[in-house]
CSV table of C-alpha atoms in Angstrom, one decimal:
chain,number,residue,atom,x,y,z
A,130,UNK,CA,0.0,0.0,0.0
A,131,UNK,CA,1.3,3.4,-1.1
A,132,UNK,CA,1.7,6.6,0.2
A,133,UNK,CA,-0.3,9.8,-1.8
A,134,UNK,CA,1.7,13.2,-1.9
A,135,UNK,CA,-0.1,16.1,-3.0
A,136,UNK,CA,2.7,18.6,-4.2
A,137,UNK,CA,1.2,22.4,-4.4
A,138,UNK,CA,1.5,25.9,-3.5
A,139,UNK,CA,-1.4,27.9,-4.7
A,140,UNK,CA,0.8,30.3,-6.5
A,141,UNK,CA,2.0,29.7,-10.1
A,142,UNK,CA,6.3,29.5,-10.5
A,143,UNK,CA,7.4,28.6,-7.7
A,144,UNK,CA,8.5,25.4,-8.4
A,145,UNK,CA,6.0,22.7,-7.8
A,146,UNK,CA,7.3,20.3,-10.8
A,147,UNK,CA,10.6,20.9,-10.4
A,148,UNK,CA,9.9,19.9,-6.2
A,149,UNK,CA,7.8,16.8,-7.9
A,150,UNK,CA,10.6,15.8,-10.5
A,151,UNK,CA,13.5,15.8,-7.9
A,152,UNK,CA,11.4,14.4,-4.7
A,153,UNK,CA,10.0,11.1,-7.6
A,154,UNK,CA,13.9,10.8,-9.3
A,155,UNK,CA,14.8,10.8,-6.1
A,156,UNK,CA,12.9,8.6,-4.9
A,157,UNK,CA,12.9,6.3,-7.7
A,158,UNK,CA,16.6,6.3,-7.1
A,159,UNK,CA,16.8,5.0,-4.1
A,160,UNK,CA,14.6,1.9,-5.3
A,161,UNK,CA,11.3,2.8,-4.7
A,162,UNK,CA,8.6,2.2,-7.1
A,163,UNK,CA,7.2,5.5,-7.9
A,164,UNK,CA,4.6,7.5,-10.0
A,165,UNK,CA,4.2,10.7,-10.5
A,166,UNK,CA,1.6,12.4,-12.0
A,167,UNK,CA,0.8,15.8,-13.4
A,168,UNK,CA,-2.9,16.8,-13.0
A,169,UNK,CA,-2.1,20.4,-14.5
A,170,UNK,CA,-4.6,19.5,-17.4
A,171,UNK,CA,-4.2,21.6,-20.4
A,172,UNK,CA,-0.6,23.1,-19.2
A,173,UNK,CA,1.4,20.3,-19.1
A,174,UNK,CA,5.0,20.4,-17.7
A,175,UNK,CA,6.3,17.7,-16.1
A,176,UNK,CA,6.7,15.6,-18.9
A,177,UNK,CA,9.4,18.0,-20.2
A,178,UNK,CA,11.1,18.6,-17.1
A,179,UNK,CA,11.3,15.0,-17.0
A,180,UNK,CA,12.7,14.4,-20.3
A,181,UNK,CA,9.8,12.3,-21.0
A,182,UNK,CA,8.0,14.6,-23.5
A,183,UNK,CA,8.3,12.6,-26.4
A,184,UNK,CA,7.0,9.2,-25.2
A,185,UNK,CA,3.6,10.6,-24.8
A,186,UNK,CA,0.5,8.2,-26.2
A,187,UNK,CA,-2.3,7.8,-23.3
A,188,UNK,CA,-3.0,10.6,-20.5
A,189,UNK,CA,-4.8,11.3,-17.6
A,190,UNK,CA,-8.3,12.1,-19.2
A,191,UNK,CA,-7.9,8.9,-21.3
A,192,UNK,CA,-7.2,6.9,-18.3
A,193,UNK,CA,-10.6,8.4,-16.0
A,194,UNK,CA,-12.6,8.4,-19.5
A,195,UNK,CA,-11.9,5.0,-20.0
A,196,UNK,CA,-10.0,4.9,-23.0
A,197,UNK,CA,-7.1,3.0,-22.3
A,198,UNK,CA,-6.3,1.0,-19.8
A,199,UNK,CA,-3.9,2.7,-16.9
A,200,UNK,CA,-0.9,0.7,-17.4
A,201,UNK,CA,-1.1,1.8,-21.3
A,202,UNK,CA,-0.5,5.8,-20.1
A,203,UNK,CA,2.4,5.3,-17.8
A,204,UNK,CA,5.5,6.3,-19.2
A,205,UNK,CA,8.6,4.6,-18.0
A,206,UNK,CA,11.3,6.9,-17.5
A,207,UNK,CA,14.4,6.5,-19.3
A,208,UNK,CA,17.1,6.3,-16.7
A,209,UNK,CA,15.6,4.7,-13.6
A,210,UNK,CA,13.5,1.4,-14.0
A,211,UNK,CA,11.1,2.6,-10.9
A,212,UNK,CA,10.2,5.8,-11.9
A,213,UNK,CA,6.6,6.2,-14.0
A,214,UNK,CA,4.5,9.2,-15.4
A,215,UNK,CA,1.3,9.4,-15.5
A,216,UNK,CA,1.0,12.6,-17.6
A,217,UNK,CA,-1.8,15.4,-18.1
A,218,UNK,CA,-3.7,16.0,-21.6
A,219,UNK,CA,-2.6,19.1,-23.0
A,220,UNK,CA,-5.7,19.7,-25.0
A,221,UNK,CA,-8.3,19.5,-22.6
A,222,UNK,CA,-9.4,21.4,-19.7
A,223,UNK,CA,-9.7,20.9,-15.9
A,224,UNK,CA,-13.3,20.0,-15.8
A,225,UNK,CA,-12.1,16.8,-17.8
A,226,UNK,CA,-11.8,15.1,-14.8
A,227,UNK,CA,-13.6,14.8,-11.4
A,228,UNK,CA,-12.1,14.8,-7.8
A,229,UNK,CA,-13.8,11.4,-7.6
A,230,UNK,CA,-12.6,10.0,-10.7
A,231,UNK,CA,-9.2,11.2,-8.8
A,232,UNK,CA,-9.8,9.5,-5.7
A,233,UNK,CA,-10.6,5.9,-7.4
A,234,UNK,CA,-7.2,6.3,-9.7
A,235,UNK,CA,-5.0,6.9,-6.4
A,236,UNK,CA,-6.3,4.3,-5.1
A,237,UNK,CA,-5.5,2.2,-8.1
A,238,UNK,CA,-2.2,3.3,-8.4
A,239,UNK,CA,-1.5,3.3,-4.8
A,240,UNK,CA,-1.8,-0.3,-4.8
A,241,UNK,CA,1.2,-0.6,-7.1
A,242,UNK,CA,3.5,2.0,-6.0
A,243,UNK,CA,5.4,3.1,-3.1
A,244,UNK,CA,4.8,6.1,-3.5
A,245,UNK,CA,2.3,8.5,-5.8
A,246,UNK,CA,3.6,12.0,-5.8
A,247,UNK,CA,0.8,14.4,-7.2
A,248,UNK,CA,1.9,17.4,-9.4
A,249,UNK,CA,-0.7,20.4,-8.6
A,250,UNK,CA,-1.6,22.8,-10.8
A,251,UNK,CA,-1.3,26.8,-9.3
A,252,UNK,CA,-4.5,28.3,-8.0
A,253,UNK,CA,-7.8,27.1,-5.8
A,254,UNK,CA,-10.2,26.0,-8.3
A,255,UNK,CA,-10.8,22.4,-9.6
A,256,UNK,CA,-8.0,21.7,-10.8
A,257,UNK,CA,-6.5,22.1,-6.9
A,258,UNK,CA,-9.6,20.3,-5.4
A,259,UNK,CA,-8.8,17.3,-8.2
A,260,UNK,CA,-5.0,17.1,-7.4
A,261,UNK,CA,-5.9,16.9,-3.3
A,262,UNK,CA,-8.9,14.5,-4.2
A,263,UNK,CA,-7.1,11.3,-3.4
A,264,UNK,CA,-3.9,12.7,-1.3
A,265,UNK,CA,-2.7,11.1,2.0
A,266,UNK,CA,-0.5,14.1,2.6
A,267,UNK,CA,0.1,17.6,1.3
A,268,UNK,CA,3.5,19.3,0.3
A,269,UNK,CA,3.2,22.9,0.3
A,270,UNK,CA,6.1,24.5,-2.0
A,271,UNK,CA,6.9,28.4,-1.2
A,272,UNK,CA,9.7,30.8,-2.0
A,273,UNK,CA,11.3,33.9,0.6
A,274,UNK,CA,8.3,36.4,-0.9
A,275,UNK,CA,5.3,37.9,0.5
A,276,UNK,CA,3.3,37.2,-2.6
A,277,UNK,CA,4.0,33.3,-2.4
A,278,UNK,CA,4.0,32.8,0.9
A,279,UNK,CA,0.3,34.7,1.2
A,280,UNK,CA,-0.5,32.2,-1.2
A,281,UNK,CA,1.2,29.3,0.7
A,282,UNK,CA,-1.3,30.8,3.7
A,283,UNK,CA,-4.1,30.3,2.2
A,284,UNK,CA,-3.5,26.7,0.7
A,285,UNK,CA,-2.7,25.3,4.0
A,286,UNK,CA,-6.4,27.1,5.5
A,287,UNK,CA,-7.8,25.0,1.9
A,288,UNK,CA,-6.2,21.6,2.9
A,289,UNK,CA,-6.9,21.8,6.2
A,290,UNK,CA,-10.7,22.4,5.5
A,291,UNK,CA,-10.2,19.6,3.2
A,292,UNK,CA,-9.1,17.3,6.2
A,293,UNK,CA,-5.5,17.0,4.7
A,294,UNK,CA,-4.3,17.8,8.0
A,295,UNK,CA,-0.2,18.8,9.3
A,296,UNK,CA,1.0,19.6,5.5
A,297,UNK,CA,4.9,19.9,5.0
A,298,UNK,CA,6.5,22.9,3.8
A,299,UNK,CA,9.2,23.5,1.2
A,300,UNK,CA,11.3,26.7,0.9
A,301,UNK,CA,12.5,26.9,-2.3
A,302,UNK,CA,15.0,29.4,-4.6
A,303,UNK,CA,16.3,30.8,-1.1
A,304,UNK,CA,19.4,33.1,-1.2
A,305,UNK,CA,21.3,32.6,1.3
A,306,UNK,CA,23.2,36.2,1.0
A,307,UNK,CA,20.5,38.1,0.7
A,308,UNK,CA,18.8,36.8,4.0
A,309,UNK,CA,22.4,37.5,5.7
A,310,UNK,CA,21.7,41.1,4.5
A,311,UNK,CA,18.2,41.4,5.7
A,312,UNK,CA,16.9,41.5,2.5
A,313,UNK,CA,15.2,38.2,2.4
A,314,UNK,CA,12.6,36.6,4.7
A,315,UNK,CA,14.4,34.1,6.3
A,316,UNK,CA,13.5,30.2,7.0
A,317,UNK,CA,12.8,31.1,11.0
A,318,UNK,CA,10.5,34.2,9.4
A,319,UNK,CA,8.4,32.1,7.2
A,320,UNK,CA,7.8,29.0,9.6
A,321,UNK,CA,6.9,31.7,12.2
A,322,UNK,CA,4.4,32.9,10.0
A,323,UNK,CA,3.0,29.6,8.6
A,324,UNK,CA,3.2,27.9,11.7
A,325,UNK,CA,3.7,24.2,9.6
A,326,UNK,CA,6.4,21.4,9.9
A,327,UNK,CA,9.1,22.5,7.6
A,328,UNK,CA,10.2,19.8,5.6
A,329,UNK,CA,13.2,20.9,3.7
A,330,UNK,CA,14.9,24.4,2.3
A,331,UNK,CA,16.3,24.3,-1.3
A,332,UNK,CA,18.8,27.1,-1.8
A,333,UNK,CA,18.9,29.4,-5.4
A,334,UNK,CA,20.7,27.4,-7.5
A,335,UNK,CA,21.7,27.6,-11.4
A,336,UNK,CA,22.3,23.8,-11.9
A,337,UNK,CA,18.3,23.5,-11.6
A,338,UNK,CA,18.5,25.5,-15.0
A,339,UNK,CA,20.8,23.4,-16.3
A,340,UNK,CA,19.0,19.9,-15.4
A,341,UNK,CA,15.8,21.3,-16.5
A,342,UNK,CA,17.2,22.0,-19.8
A,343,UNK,CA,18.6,19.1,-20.3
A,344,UNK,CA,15.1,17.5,-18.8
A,345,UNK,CA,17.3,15.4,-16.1
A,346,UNK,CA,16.6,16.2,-12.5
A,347,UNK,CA,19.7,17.9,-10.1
A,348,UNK,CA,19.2,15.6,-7.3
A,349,UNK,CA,21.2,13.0,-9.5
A,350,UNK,CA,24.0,16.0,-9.3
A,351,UNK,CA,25.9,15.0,-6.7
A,352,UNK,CA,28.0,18.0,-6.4
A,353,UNK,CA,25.0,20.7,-6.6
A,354,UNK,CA,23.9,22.1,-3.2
A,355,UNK,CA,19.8,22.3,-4.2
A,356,UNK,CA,20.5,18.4,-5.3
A,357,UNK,CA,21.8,17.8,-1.8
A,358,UNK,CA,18.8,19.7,-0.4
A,359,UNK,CA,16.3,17.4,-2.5
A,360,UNK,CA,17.8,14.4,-0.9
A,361,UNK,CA,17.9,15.9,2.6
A,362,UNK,CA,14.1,16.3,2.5
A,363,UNK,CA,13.6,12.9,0.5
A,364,UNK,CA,15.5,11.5,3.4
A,365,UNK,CA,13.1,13.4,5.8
A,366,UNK,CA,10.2,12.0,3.9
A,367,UNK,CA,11.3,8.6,4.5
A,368,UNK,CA,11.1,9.9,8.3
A,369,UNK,CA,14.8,10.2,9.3
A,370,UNK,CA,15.6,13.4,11.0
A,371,UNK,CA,17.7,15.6,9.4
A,372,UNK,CA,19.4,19.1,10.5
A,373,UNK,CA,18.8,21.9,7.9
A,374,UNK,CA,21.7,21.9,5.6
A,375,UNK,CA,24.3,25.0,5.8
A,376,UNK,CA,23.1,27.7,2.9
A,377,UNK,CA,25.9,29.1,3.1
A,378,UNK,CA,29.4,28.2,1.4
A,379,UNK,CA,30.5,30.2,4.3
A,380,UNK,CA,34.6,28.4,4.4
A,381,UNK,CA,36.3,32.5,3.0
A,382,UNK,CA,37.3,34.7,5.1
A,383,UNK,CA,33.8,36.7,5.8
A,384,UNK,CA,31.8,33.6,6.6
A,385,UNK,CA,34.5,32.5,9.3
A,386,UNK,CA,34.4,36.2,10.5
A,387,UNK,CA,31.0,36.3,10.8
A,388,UNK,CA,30.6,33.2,12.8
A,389,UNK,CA,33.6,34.0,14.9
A,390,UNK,CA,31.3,37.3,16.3
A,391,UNK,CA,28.1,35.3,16.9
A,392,UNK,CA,26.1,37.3,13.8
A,393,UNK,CA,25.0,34.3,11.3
B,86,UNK,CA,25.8,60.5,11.2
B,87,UNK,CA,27.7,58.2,13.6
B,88,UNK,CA,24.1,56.0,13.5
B,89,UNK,CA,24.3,55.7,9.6
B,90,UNK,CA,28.1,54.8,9.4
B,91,UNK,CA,27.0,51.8,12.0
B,92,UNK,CA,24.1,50.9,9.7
B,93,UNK,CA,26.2,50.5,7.3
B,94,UNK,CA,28.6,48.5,9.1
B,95,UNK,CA,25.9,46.5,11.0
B,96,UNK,CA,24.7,45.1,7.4
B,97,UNK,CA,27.8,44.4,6.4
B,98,UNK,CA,27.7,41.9,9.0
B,99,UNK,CA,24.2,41.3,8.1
B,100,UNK,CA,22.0,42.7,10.9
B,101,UNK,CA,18.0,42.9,10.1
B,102,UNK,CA,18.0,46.2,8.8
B,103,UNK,CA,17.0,45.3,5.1
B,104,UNK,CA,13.8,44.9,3.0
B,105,UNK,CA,13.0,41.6,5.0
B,106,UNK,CA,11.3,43.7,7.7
B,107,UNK,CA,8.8,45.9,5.1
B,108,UNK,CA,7.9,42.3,3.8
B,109,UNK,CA,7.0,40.6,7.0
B,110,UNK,CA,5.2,43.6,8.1
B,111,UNK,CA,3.3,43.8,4.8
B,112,UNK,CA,2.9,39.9,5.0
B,113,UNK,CA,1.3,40.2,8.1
B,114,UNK,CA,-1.0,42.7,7.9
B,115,UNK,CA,-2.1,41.0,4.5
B,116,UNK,CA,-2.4,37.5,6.6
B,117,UNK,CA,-4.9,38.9,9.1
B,118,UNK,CA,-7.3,40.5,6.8
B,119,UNK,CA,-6.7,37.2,4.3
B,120,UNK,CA,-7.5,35.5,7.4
B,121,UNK,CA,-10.5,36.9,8.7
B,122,UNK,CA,-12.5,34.1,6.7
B,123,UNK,CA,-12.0,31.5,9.5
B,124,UNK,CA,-14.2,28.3,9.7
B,125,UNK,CA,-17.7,28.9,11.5
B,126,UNK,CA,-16.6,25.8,13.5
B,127,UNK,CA,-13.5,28.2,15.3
B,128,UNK,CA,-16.1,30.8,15.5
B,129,UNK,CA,-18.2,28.8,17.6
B,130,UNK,CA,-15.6,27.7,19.9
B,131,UNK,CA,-14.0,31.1,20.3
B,132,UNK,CA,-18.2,32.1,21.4
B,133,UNK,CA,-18.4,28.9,23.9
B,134,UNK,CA,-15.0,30.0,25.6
B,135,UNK,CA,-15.8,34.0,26.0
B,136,UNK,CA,-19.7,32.6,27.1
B,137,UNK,CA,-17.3,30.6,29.6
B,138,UNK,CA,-15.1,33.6,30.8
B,139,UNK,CA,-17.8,36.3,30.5
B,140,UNK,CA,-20.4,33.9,33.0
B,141,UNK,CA,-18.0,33.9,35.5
B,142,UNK,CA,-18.6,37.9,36.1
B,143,UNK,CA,-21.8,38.7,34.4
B,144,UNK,CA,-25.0,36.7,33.6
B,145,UNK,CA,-25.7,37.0,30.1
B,146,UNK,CA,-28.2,36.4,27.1
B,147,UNK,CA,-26.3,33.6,25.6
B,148,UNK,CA,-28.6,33.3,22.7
B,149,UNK,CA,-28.5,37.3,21.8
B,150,UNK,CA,-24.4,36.8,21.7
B,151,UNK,CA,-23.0,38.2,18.4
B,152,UNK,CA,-19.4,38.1,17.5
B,153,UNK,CA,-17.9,38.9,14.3
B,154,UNK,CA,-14.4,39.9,12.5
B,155,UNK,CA,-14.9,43.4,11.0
B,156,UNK,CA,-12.3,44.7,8.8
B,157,UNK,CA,-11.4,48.2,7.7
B,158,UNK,CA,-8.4,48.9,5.4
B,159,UNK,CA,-6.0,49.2,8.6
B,160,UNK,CA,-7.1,46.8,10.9
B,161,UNK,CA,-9.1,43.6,11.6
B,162,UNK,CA,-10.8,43.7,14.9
B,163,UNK,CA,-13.2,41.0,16.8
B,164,UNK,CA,-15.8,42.8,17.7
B,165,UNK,CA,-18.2,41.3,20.5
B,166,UNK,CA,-22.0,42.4,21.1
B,167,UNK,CA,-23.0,41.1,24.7
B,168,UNK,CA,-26.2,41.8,26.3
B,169,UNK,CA,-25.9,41.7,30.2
B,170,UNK,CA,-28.6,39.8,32.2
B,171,UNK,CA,-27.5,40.8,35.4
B,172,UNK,CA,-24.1,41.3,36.9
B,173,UNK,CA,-22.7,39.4,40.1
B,174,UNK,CA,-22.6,40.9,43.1
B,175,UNK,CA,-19.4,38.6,44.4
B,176,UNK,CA,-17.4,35.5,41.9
B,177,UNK,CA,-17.4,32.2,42.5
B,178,UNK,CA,-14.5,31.0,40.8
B,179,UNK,CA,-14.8,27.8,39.4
């Protein structure tokens, strides 16, 4: 029996495929037997951040419709042999399918993966209420501003009415520097204000440019710092407890002088 | 003067004097108006616990109680209409 992750944010950008890609690779990785699927109907994405975009037959709508048969639209990805896609129909739109036809598909695929990681579309309207339809647990995604975490806010109030209960949070695209400087919100400033279990903080990084380009995801980059922080909080998902890595390169001169007089 | 050169030198070293403060001030202001659409279910707990208080001091007309959140552009305030039966000449506490 699987576990159902909802991954969403209510705000558009902030990086709720590239949080899905890495936390399933990851996953996937590590042997599990995962799927993950993208219920932003009409804007599909995580096909192409996954590389996968050209192996496309079946999708979501044709799977609830009853067109194919579910094991026709997963997509096997091309590096790791547990990792699936169930992806989203591009020409449709979000009323194609029903939170209850998304309930009954979990549960279907949750009884032949390990885990089922569910990629949200942005905003609070049906396509929201499908992607949390059939979700064990919620990943909220957020970055250091006031616009995303407002947003952030009010998706935890939504999932909490929706009995989707403790969600996780995610800071993503943080910069380090600029919260040193006071001009960033900082990770103690946004759980204060959230008041949720943080689950993991992913620092700015170019090499998530790179991957996506290349449609690979940068937790496989062993050397990249938001790769390590993807498989920080995929090691905190599989409920080890982990301390928040160090943002900061901080080895020069400046970082040891800052440390040295007590100012972080 | 002397206060400006230490600004300087205080974020240097990264003290809180940046733009981080005008966004969680803005954030929260934002949050409690954003807010203010909380579930009839914490309403109604938030009335049986002031009925609670309030009857230790006052008898009142439980079934006349209003509260509500009223919002202006500055502020959000709870504001608490509380007809008063009879007030106590001594309290009992519980």
């Amino acid at each position: 029996m699987g576990e159902v992750f909802v991954v969403t944010s209510g705000k558009g950008g902030v990086g709720k495929t590239t949080t899905t890609a890495n936390l399933g690779t990851g996953l996937a990785s590590l042997g599990h037997k995962v799927v993950l699927v993208d219920t932003d109907i009409g804007l599909r994405n995580l096909d192409v951040v996954l590389g996968l975009e050209n192996r496309i037959v079946y999708d979501i709508t044709d799977v609830t419709g009853g067109h194919c048969r579910l094991r026709q639209a997963l997509i096997r990805d091309k590096r790791l042999d547990g990792l699936h896609l169930l992806p989203a129909a591009q020409t449709k739109d979000k009323t194609a399918v029903s939170p209850e036809e998304m309930k009954t598909l979990c549960e279907e695929l949750e009884s032949e993966f390990d885990y089922v990681i569910i990629d949200c579309p942005a905003g609070i309207e049906q396509g929201f209420r499908n992607a949390i339809a059939g979700a064990h647990r919620a990943i909220v995604v957020t970055t250091p501003e006031v616009s995303a975490v407002r947003d952030a806010d009010r998706i935890i109030g939504l999932l909490e009415a929706a009995e989707l209960h403790a969600p996780r949070l995610i800071i993503n695209r943080i910069r380090p520097r600029m919260v040193r400087h006071g001009d960033m919100m900082s990770i103690e400033d946004i759980i204060d204000i959230l008041a949720v279990d943080l689950l993991g903080v992913v620092p700015e990084d170019e090499q998530v440019v790179i991957s996506t380009n290349r449609g690979e995801a940068v937790v496989m980059d062993q050397r990249s710092r938001s790769g390590q922080a993807y498989r920080n909080i995929i090691q905190r998902l599989l409920g080890q407890t982990l301390p928040i890595m160090d943002l900061e390169d901080g080895s020069g001169f400046f970082g040891r002088l800052r440390r040295m007089m007590g100012l972080k | 003067m002397k206060r400006s050169v230490w600004d300087v030198i205080a974020r240097f070293f990264g003290r809180d004097t940046g733009s981080k403060m005008a966004a969680k001030e803005r954030l929260r202001l934002v949050l409690v108006h954003d807010r203010t659409n909380i579930s009839p279910q914490l309403m109604e707990m938030l009335k049986q616990e002031l009925v609670q208080v309030i009857s230790n001091y006052v008898e009142i007309d439980e079934a006349a109680l209003e509260v509500n959140l009223e919002s202006s552009d500055h502020q959000v305030a709870l504001v608490a209409n509380i007809p008063v039966l009879m007030v106590k000449r001594s309290i009992h506490p519980a």
